[in-house]
Tab-separated table of C-alpha atoms and ligand atoms in Angstrom:
chain	number	residue	atom	x	y	z
A	6	MET	CA	-45.989	-5.810	67.174
A	7	ILE	CA	-42.762	-5.075	64.866
A	8	TYR	CA	-42.501	-8.234	62.409
A	9	ALA	CA	-38.633	-8.192	61.302
A	10	VAL	CA	-39.351	-10.639	57.676
A	11	THR	CA	-36.118	-12.734	56.519
A	12	PHE	CA	-37.333	-13.937	52.882
A	13	ASN	CA	-32.816	-15.984	53.448
A	14	PRO	CA	-32.295	-16.438	57.077
A	15	SER	CA	-28.498	-17.371	58.017
A	16	VAL	CA	-26.881	-18.928	60.171
A	17	ASP	CA	-24.464	-16.702	60.955
A	18	MET	CA	-20.748	-17.984	62.050
A	19	VAL	CA	-17.956	-15.537	63.529
A	20	PHE	CA	-14.386	-16.883	64.133
A	21	ALA	CA	-12.609	-14.185	65.530
A	22	LEU	CA	-9.242	-14.552	63.778
A	23	PRO	CA	-6.355	-13.674	66.013
A	24	THR	CA	-4.101	-13.498	62.945
A	25	PRO	CA	-3.848	-12.325	59.745
A	26	LEU	CA	-5.759	-15.512	57.155
A	27	HIS	CA	-2.944	-16.693	55.224
A	28	PRO	CA	-4.899	-19.051	52.536
A	29	GLY	CA	-4.235	-22.692	53.127
A	30	ASP	CA	-3.265	-22.389	56.345
A	31	THR	CA	-5.081	-24.070	59.563
A	32	TYR	CA	-6.186	-22.105	62.344
A	33	ASN	CA	-7.169	-24.215	65.510
A	34	HIS	CA	-8.943	-23.098	69.048
A	35	ILE	CA	-10.715	-19.462	67.791
A	36	PRO	CA	-13.561	-17.611	69.499
A	37	TRP	CA	-16.843	-18.184	67.505
A	38	THR	CA	-19.990	-17.737	68.039
A	39	ALA	CA	-22.967	-18.504	65.891
A	40	TYR	CA	-26.285	-16.245	65.606
A	41	ALA	CA	-29.844	-16.571	64.238
A	42	GLY	CA	-29.041	-14.339	61.355
A	43	GLY	CA	-29.942	-12.932	57.710
A	44	LYS	CA	-30.318	-9.533	58.272
A	45	GLY	CA	-33.953	-9.239	59.007
A	46	ASN	CA	-32.942	-11.757	61.567
A	47	ASN	CA	-30.272	-8.735	62.814
A	48	VAL	CA	-33.075	-6.553	63.085
A	49	ALA	CA	-35.439	-8.491	65.302
A	50	ARG	CA	-31.760	-9.845	67.658
A	51	ALA	CA	-30.963	-5.451	67.497
A	52	ILE	CA	-35.546	-4.659	68.689
A	53	ASN	CA	-34.724	-7.649	71.243
A	54	GLN	CA	-31.698	-6.050	73.152
A	55	LEU	CA	-33.615	-2.987	72.887
A	56	GLY	CA	-36.414	-4.229	75.034
A	57	GLY	CA	-38.996	-3.720	72.316
A	58	PRO	CA	-41.268	-6.556	70.913
A	59	VAL	CA	-40.705	-8.419	68.277
A	60	THR	CA	-41.349	-11.032	65.743
A	61	ALA	CA	-38.839	-13.381	63.268
A	62	VAL	CA	-40.863	-14.009	60.119
A	63	GLY	CA	-39.188	-16.402	57.316
A	64	PHE	CA	-38.716	-19.261	55.145
A	65	TYR	CA	-36.406	-21.673	57.107
A	66	GLY	CA	-35.427	-25.134	56.580
A	67	GLY	CA	-33.740	-28.055	57.215
A	68	ALA	CA	-31.636	-29.106	60.695
A	69	MET	CA	-29.740	-25.204	59.807
A	70	GLY	CA	-33.302	-24.451	59.659
A	71	LEU	CA	-33.869	-25.688	63.507
A	72	LEU	CA	-30.820	-24.451	65.070
A	73	MET	CA	-31.889	-20.920	64.160
A	74	ARG	CA	-35.114	-21.670	65.457
A	75	GLN	CA	-33.669	-22.845	68.899
A	76	LEU	CA	-30.702	-19.428	68.610
A	77	LEU	CA	-33.970	-17.697	68.187
A	78	ALA	CA	-35.535	-19.204	71.424
A	79	GLU	CA	-33.192	-18.775	73.484
A	80	GLN	CA	-33.585	-15.364	73.459
A	81	HIS	CA	-37.328	-15.562	73.770
A	82	ILE	CA	-38.276	-13.942	70.002
A	83	PRO	CA	-40.379	-15.674	68.934
A	84	CYS	CA	-40.820	-16.597	64.909
A	85	LEU	CA	-43.386	-16.996	62.272
A	86	LYS	CA	-42.320	-19.806	60.346
A	87	GLU	CA	-42.354	-21.483	56.512
A	88	SER	CA	-40.997	-24.607	56.417
A	89	VAL	CA	-38.696	-24.956	53.201
A	90	ARG	CA	-37.398	-28.167	51.335
A	91	GLY	CA	-33.947	-28.813	51.624
A	92	SER	CA	-31.439	-26.258	54.296
A	93	SER	CA	-30.825	-23.184	55.231
A	94	ARG	CA	-27.259	-21.649	54.975
A	95	VAL	CA	-24.845	-20.532	57.279
A	96	SER	CA	-22.804	-17.941	57.023
A	97	LEU	CA	-18.763	-17.164	57.219
A	98	THR	CA	-17.417	-14.054	58.752
A	99	LEU	CA	-13.755	-14.254	59.509
A	100	LEU	CA	-12.787	-10.878	61.937
A	101	GLN	CA	-9.141	-9.478	61.830
A	102	GLU	CA	-7.846	-6.223	60.838
A	103	LYS	CA	-10.387	-6.351	57.121
A	104	ILE	CA	-13.223	-8.808	57.426
A	105	THR	CA	-13.662	-11.325	55.002
A	106	GLU	CA	-17.540	-12.916	54.828
A	107	VAL	CA	-18.351	-16.159	53.181
A	108	ARG	CA	-22.432	-16.565	52.215
A	109	GLY	CA	-24.679	-20.091	51.496
A	110	GLN	CA	-26.946	-20.245	49.264
A	111	GLY	CA	-30.344	-20.151	50.680
A	112	PRO	CA	-32.697	-23.305	49.812
A	113	GLU	CA	-35.224	-22.247	47.087
A	114	VAL	CA	-38.465	-20.955	48.291
A	115	SER	CA	-42.048	-21.145	46.273
A	116	HIS	CA	-44.051	-18.477	45.326
A	117	ARG	CA	-46.698	-20.550	46.799
A	118	LYS	CA	-44.933	-20.949	50.140
A	119	SER	CA	-43.831	-17.220	49.745
A	120	ARG	CA	-47.817	-16.610	49.007
A	121	THR	CA	-48.840	-19.139	52.174
A	122	LEU	CA	-46.336	-16.987	54.635
A	123	LEU	CA	-47.821	-13.928	53.382
A	124	GLU	CA	-51.467	-14.659	54.417
A	125	ARG	CA	-50.073	-15.575	57.589
A	126	LEU	CA	-48.904	-12.793	58.293
A	127	ARG	CA	-51.586	-10.817	57.156
A	128	ARG	CA	-53.873	-12.347	59.162
A	129	ARG	CA	-51.829	-11.483	62.493
A	130	LEU	CA	-51.611	-7.596	61.931
A	131	THR	CA	-52.921	-5.627	63.348
A	132	SER	CA	-52.801	-1.313	62.661
A	133	ARG	CA	-50.228	-0.502	65.339
A	134	ASP	CA	-47.789	-3.498	63.823
A	135	TRP	CA	-44.759	-2.458	62.241
A	136	ILE	CA	-42.907	-4.999	59.204
A	137	THR	CA	-39.628	-4.440	58.273
A	138	LEU	CA	-38.186	-6.625	55.702
A	139	SER	CA	-34.424	-7.096	54.774
A	140	GLY	CA	-31.646	-9.031	52.759
A	141	SER	CA	-31.304	-10.660	49.557
A	142	LEU	CA	-33.933	-13.743	48.806
A	143	PRO	CA	-33.385	-17.149	48.208
A	144	PRO	CA	-33.938	-18.639	44.940
A	145	GLY	CA	-37.718	-18.954	43.378
A	146	LEU	CA	-38.537	-14.806	44.796
A	147	SER	CA	-38.208	-12.525	42.648
A	148	ALA	CA	-39.174	-8.183	43.280
A	149	ASP	CA	-42.243	-9.548	42.084
A	150	ASP	CA	-43.002	-11.110	45.243
A	151	ILE	CA	-41.579	-7.729	47.038
A	152	THR	CA	-44.757	-5.846	45.223
A	153	GLU	CA	-46.677	-8.462	45.875
A	154	TRP	CA	-45.385	-8.667	49.974
A	155	VAL	CA	-46.305	-4.630	49.959
A	156	HIS	CA	-49.168	-4.389	48.965
A	157	THR	CA	-51.173	-7.352	51.136
A	158	LEU	CA	-49.427	-5.950	53.959
A	159	ARG	CA	-49.446	-1.684	53.645
A	160	PRO	CA	-53.560	-1.712	54.078
A	161	HIS	CA	-53.106	-3.504	57.667
A	162	CYS	CA	-50.061	-2.300	59.131
A	163	GLN	CA	-48.827	1.044	60.924
A	164	GLY	CA	-46.141	1.108	58.878
A	165	ILE	CA	-43.417	-0.853	56.121
A	166	ILE	CA	-39.121	-0.512	55.975
A	167	ALA	CA	-37.597	-1.859	53.260
A	168	ASP	CA	-33.098	-2.233	53.492
A	169	LEU	CA	-33.464	-4.666	50.155
A	170	ALA	CA	-31.209	-4.609	47.053
A	171	GLY	CA	-31.939	-3.725	43.638
A	172	ASP	CA	-34.814	-4.376	41.768
A	173	ASN	CA	-36.330	-5.410	44.932
A	174	LEU	CA	-35.527	-1.840	46.720
A	175	LEU	CA	-36.690	-0.217	43.706
A	176	ALA	CA	-40.328	-2.700	43.846
A	177	ALA	CA	-40.546	-1.706	47.738
A	178	TYR	CA	-39.943	1.837	46.736
A	179	LYS	CA	-42.461	1.655	43.977
A	180	ALA	CA	-45.341	-0.068	46.137
A	181	GLU	CA	-44.782	2.702	48.164
A	182	VAL	CA	-43.499	1.237	51.651
A	183	THR	CA	-43.406	3.902	54.317
A	184	ALA	CA	-39.439	4.315	54.053
A	185	VAL	CA	-36.798	2.479	52.433
A	186	CYS	CA	-32.978	2.291	54.017
A	187	PRO	CA	-30.852	0.984	51.792
A	188	ASN	CA	-26.553	1.916	52.313
A	189	ALA	CA	-24.632	4.216	50.241
A	190	ALA	CA	-23.143	1.787	47.885
A	191	GLU	CA	-27.474	-0.432	47.878
A	192	TYR	CA	-28.448	3.600	46.730
A	193	GLN	CA	-26.615	4.384	43.933
A	194	PRO	CA	-27.064	2.628	40.772
A	195	LEU	CA	-30.382	3.422	41.705
A	196	ALA	CA	-29.814	7.175	42.419
A	197	HIS	CA	-31.738	8.194	38.956
A	198	GLU	CA	-34.986	5.903	40.175
A	199	LEU	CA	-35.219	7.130	43.774
A	200	GLY	CA	-36.274	10.602	43.824
A	201	THR	CA	-35.929	11.985	46.848
A	202	HIS	CA	-38.599	14.086	48.892
A	203	ASN	CA	-42.082	12.630	47.661
A	204	ARG	CA	-44.608	10.813	50.141
A	205	MET	CA	-42.005	8.560	51.261
A	206	ASN	CA	-38.967	8.763	53.290
A	207	LEU	CA	-35.609	8.296	51.978
A	208	VAL	CA	-32.824	7.048	54.221
A	209	ILE	CA	-29.120	6.315	53.749
A	210	THR	CA	-27.210	4.823	55.861
A	211	GLU	CA	-23.223	6.084	55.528
A	212	GLY	CA	-21.059	4.306	57.733
A	213	PRO	CA	-19.047	6.315	60.074
A	214	LEU	CA	-20.691	8.944	58.098
A	215	GLY	CA	-23.990	8.675	59.662
A	216	VAL	CA	-26.513	8.555	57.736
A	217	LEU	CA	-28.212	10.865	55.296
A	218	TRP	CA	-32.369	11.569	55.551
A	219	TYR	CA	-34.918	12.809	52.471
A	220	PRO	CA	-38.528	12.956	54.075
A	221	PRO	CA	-41.197	13.632	52.634
A	222	ASP	CA	-42.081	16.377	50.932
A	223	PRO	CA	-41.695	19.526	51.273
A	224	PHE	CA	-39.508	18.764	54.100
A	225	PRO	CA	-35.708	19.396	53.789
A	226	THR	CA	-32.924	16.616	53.932
A	227	GLU	CA	-31.187	16.353	57.150
A	228	ARG	CA	-27.490	14.443	58.257
A	229	ILE	CA	-27.185	12.808	61.155
A	230	TYR	CA	-23.933	12.541	62.986
A	231	ALA	CA	-22.265	8.845	63.788
A	232	PRO	CA	-20.387	9.415	66.336
A	233	ALA	CA	-16.721	7.742	66.682
A	234	VAL	CA	-16.323	5.215	68.158
A	235	THR	CA	-14.133	2.373	68.142
A	236	VAL	CA	-14.445	-0.022	65.182
A	237	LYS	CA	-14.346	-3.949	66.859
A	238	ASN	CA	-17.048	-4.639	63.865
A	239	PRO	CA	-18.936	-3.019	61.278
A	240	VAL	CA	-20.920	-5.929	60.563
A	241	GLY	CA	-24.741	-5.655	61.050
A	242	ALA	CA	-25.089	-1.726	62.282
A	243	GLY	CA	-27.715	-1.308	59.439
A	244	ASP	CA	-29.502	-4.465	60.488
A	245	VAL	CA	-29.279	-2.649	64.442
A	246	PHE	CA	-30.168	0.673	62.424
A	247	LEU	CA	-33.044	-0.134	61.234
A	248	GLY	CA	-34.642	-2.109	64.149
A	249	SER	CA	-33.870	1.005	66.872
A	250	LEU	CA	-35.387	3.290	64.207
A	251	VAL	CA	-38.899	0.795	63.567
A	252	TYR	CA	-38.717	0.504	67.472
A	253	GLY	CA	-38.519	3.787	68.261
A	254	LEU	CA	-41.469	4.711	65.820
A	255	TRP	CA	-43.492	1.680	66.294
A	256	GLN	CA	-43.590	3.874	70.495
A	257	GLY	CA	-44.293	6.659	68.288
A	258	GLN	CA	-41.424	9.208	68.709
A	259	ASP	CA	-41.630	11.414	65.594
A	260	TRP	CA	-38.829	10.770	63.123
A	261	ARG	CA	-36.378	12.888	64.052
A	262	SER	CA	-36.393	11.192	67.483
A	263	ALA	CA	-36.153	7.404	66.054
A	264	LEU	CA	-32.981	8.686	63.783
A	265	ILE	CA	-30.977	9.934	66.389
A	266	ARG	CA	-31.708	6.802	68.880
A	267	ALA	CA	-31.539	4.872	65.615
A	268	VAL	CA	-28.130	6.992	64.356
A	269	ALA	CA	-26.700	5.970	67.539
A	270	ALA	CA	-27.318	2.375	68.460
A	271	ALA	CA	-25.840	1.734	65.014
A	272	SER	CA	-22.508	3.549	66.323
A	273	ALA	CA	-23.356	1.121	69.545
A	274	SER	CA	-23.100	-1.616	68.090
A	275	VAL	CA	-19.117	-1.671	65.271
A	276	ALA	CA	-17.801	-1.118	68.792
A	277	THR	CA	-18.726	-4.625	69.998
A	278	GLU	CA	-17.210	-8.407	68.076
A	279	GLY	CA	-20.703	-10.065	67.933
A	280	VAL	CA	-22.819	-9.422	64.611
A	281	SER	CA	-25.383	-6.675	65.474
A	282	GLU	CA	-25.490	-6.389	68.994
A	283	ILE	CA	-25.389	-3.326	70.994
A	284	ASP	CA	-23.064	-1.929	73.466
A	285	LEU	CA	-26.271	-0.803	75.662
A	286	ALA	CA	-23.942	1.495	78.592
A	287	LEU	CA	-21.308	2.430	74.950
A	288	PHE	CA	-25.301	3.479	73.317
A	289	GLN	CA	-26.121	5.952	76.533
A	290	GLU	CA	-23.123	7.754	76.780
A	291	ILE	CA	-22.786	8.082	72.829
A	292	LEU	CA	-26.970	9.594	72.481
A	293	PRO	CA	-27.180	12.765	73.349
A	294	HIS	CA	-23.311	13.614	70.860
A	295	VAL	CA	-25.838	12.755	67.966
A	296	TYR	CA	-27.099	15.252	66.329
A	297	MET	CA	-29.241	16.155	63.133
A	298	GLU	CA	-28.635	19.235	60.945
A	299	PRO	CA	-30.082	20.325	57.538
A	300	ALA	CA	-27.905	18.792	54.755
B	425	ATP	N1	-17.614	3.147	61.373
B	425	ATP	C1	-18.213	3.087	62.541
B	425	ATP	N2	-18.158	4.589	63.045
B	425	ATP	C2	-19.424	5.158	63.385
B	425	ATP	N3	-20.337	5.038	63.253
B	425	ATP	C3	-20.510	3.508	62.531
B	425	ATP	C4	-19.919	3.142	61.171
B	425	ATP	N4	-20.445	2.064	61.024
B	425	ATP	C5	-21.431	1.897	60.726
B	425	ATP	N5	-22.044	3.244	61.867
B	425	ATP	C6	-23.426	3.310	62.647
B	425	ATP	O1	-23.987	2.209	61.546
B	425	ATP	C7	-25.200	3.024	60.580
B	425	ATP	C8	-25.047	1.413	59.151
B	425	ATP	O2	-23.865	1.658	58.993
B	425	ATP	P1	-23.565	1.190	57.321
B	425	ATP	O3	-23.986	2.387	56.731
B	425	ATP	O4	-22.318	0.691	57.410
B	425	ATP	O5	-24.903	-0.310	57.353
B	425	ATP	P2	-24.613	-1.263	56.661
B	425	ATP	O6	-24.111	-1.104	55.423
B	425	ATP	O7	-26.101	-1.450	56.155
B	425	ATP	O8	-24.343	-2.147	57.331
B	425	ATP	P3	-24.589	-3.956	57.571
B	425	ATP	O9	-25.489	-3.824	56.066
B	425	ATP	O10	-23.299	-4.526	57.720
B	425	ATP	O11	-25.871	-4.242	57.833
B	425	ATP	C9	-24.333	4.482	60.324
B	425	ATP	O12	-25.209	5.231	59.619
B	425	ATP	C10	-23.877	4.651	61.244
B	425	ATP	O13	-24.994	5.428	62.438
B	426	MG	MG1	-27.374	-2.678	55.320
């Protein structure tokens, strides 16, 4: 099983606006889609689309929490949830030439709740399982909680990959996850602290440029080139990348094959309007054209 953790899940509402956004205007009859979102849930939906076994793990509250669990259930994605007071958040994406994102604030999560969910997840783990830790933390949780999650879970699973930002990513790195997977903007401020080439994989996603992979010592740095695709919605591409990567590793693929497939899947997701939705036909078409070479 792959457990995709979303600390701060969100109902993601996506509206495809036909005309440029103008403050003060009203837009009627706009096509929209609702997703069980937050980055970890995007990862879960990507794994599910690729046919992998995944459980969405997270803190859920109120009517929005119920809605997300319903949306996950409609896709047959099981959920390991801890209920919290207050309401899970809503985020809004307005698709046009330039994408506008509005992200709501999530409900407070206490350390006690964090430990309860952590313990329930730990009890489920087998040594074959993989875990992803994604996205922002809700109010009440901090980088210390990330350290606790990694130290508790790491001995009981095959691997953990963290796609977090700032202090939270650094905490995961210092606690020795299997890999950290920031995008270029998240990596930049941490470049001095995330040393390259040690025991861990450092994977930096760079949008249309593809991915830079620093494998553990002593292997050289590699770049995986992303193929050119028609961009419709790049939001969640990093989550598809992570979902596909961890699914490949779970299947027993080596890192090189899993990374190449993950770049193809991520690129095939930016060509759809959906968030983290993969055009599976395009994925098969572009896969043979994705390659890796020393950076
Ligand atoms: N314009 C693009 N053309 C082709 N492939 C793309 C493009 N944008 C993203 N990708 C693919 O998606 C991968 C991840 O993209 P990116 O670095 O933008 O992730 P991200 O910033 O974490 O995204 P998000 O946070 O929205 O999930 C890239 O490595 C690449 O394979
Ligand atoms: Mg990302």
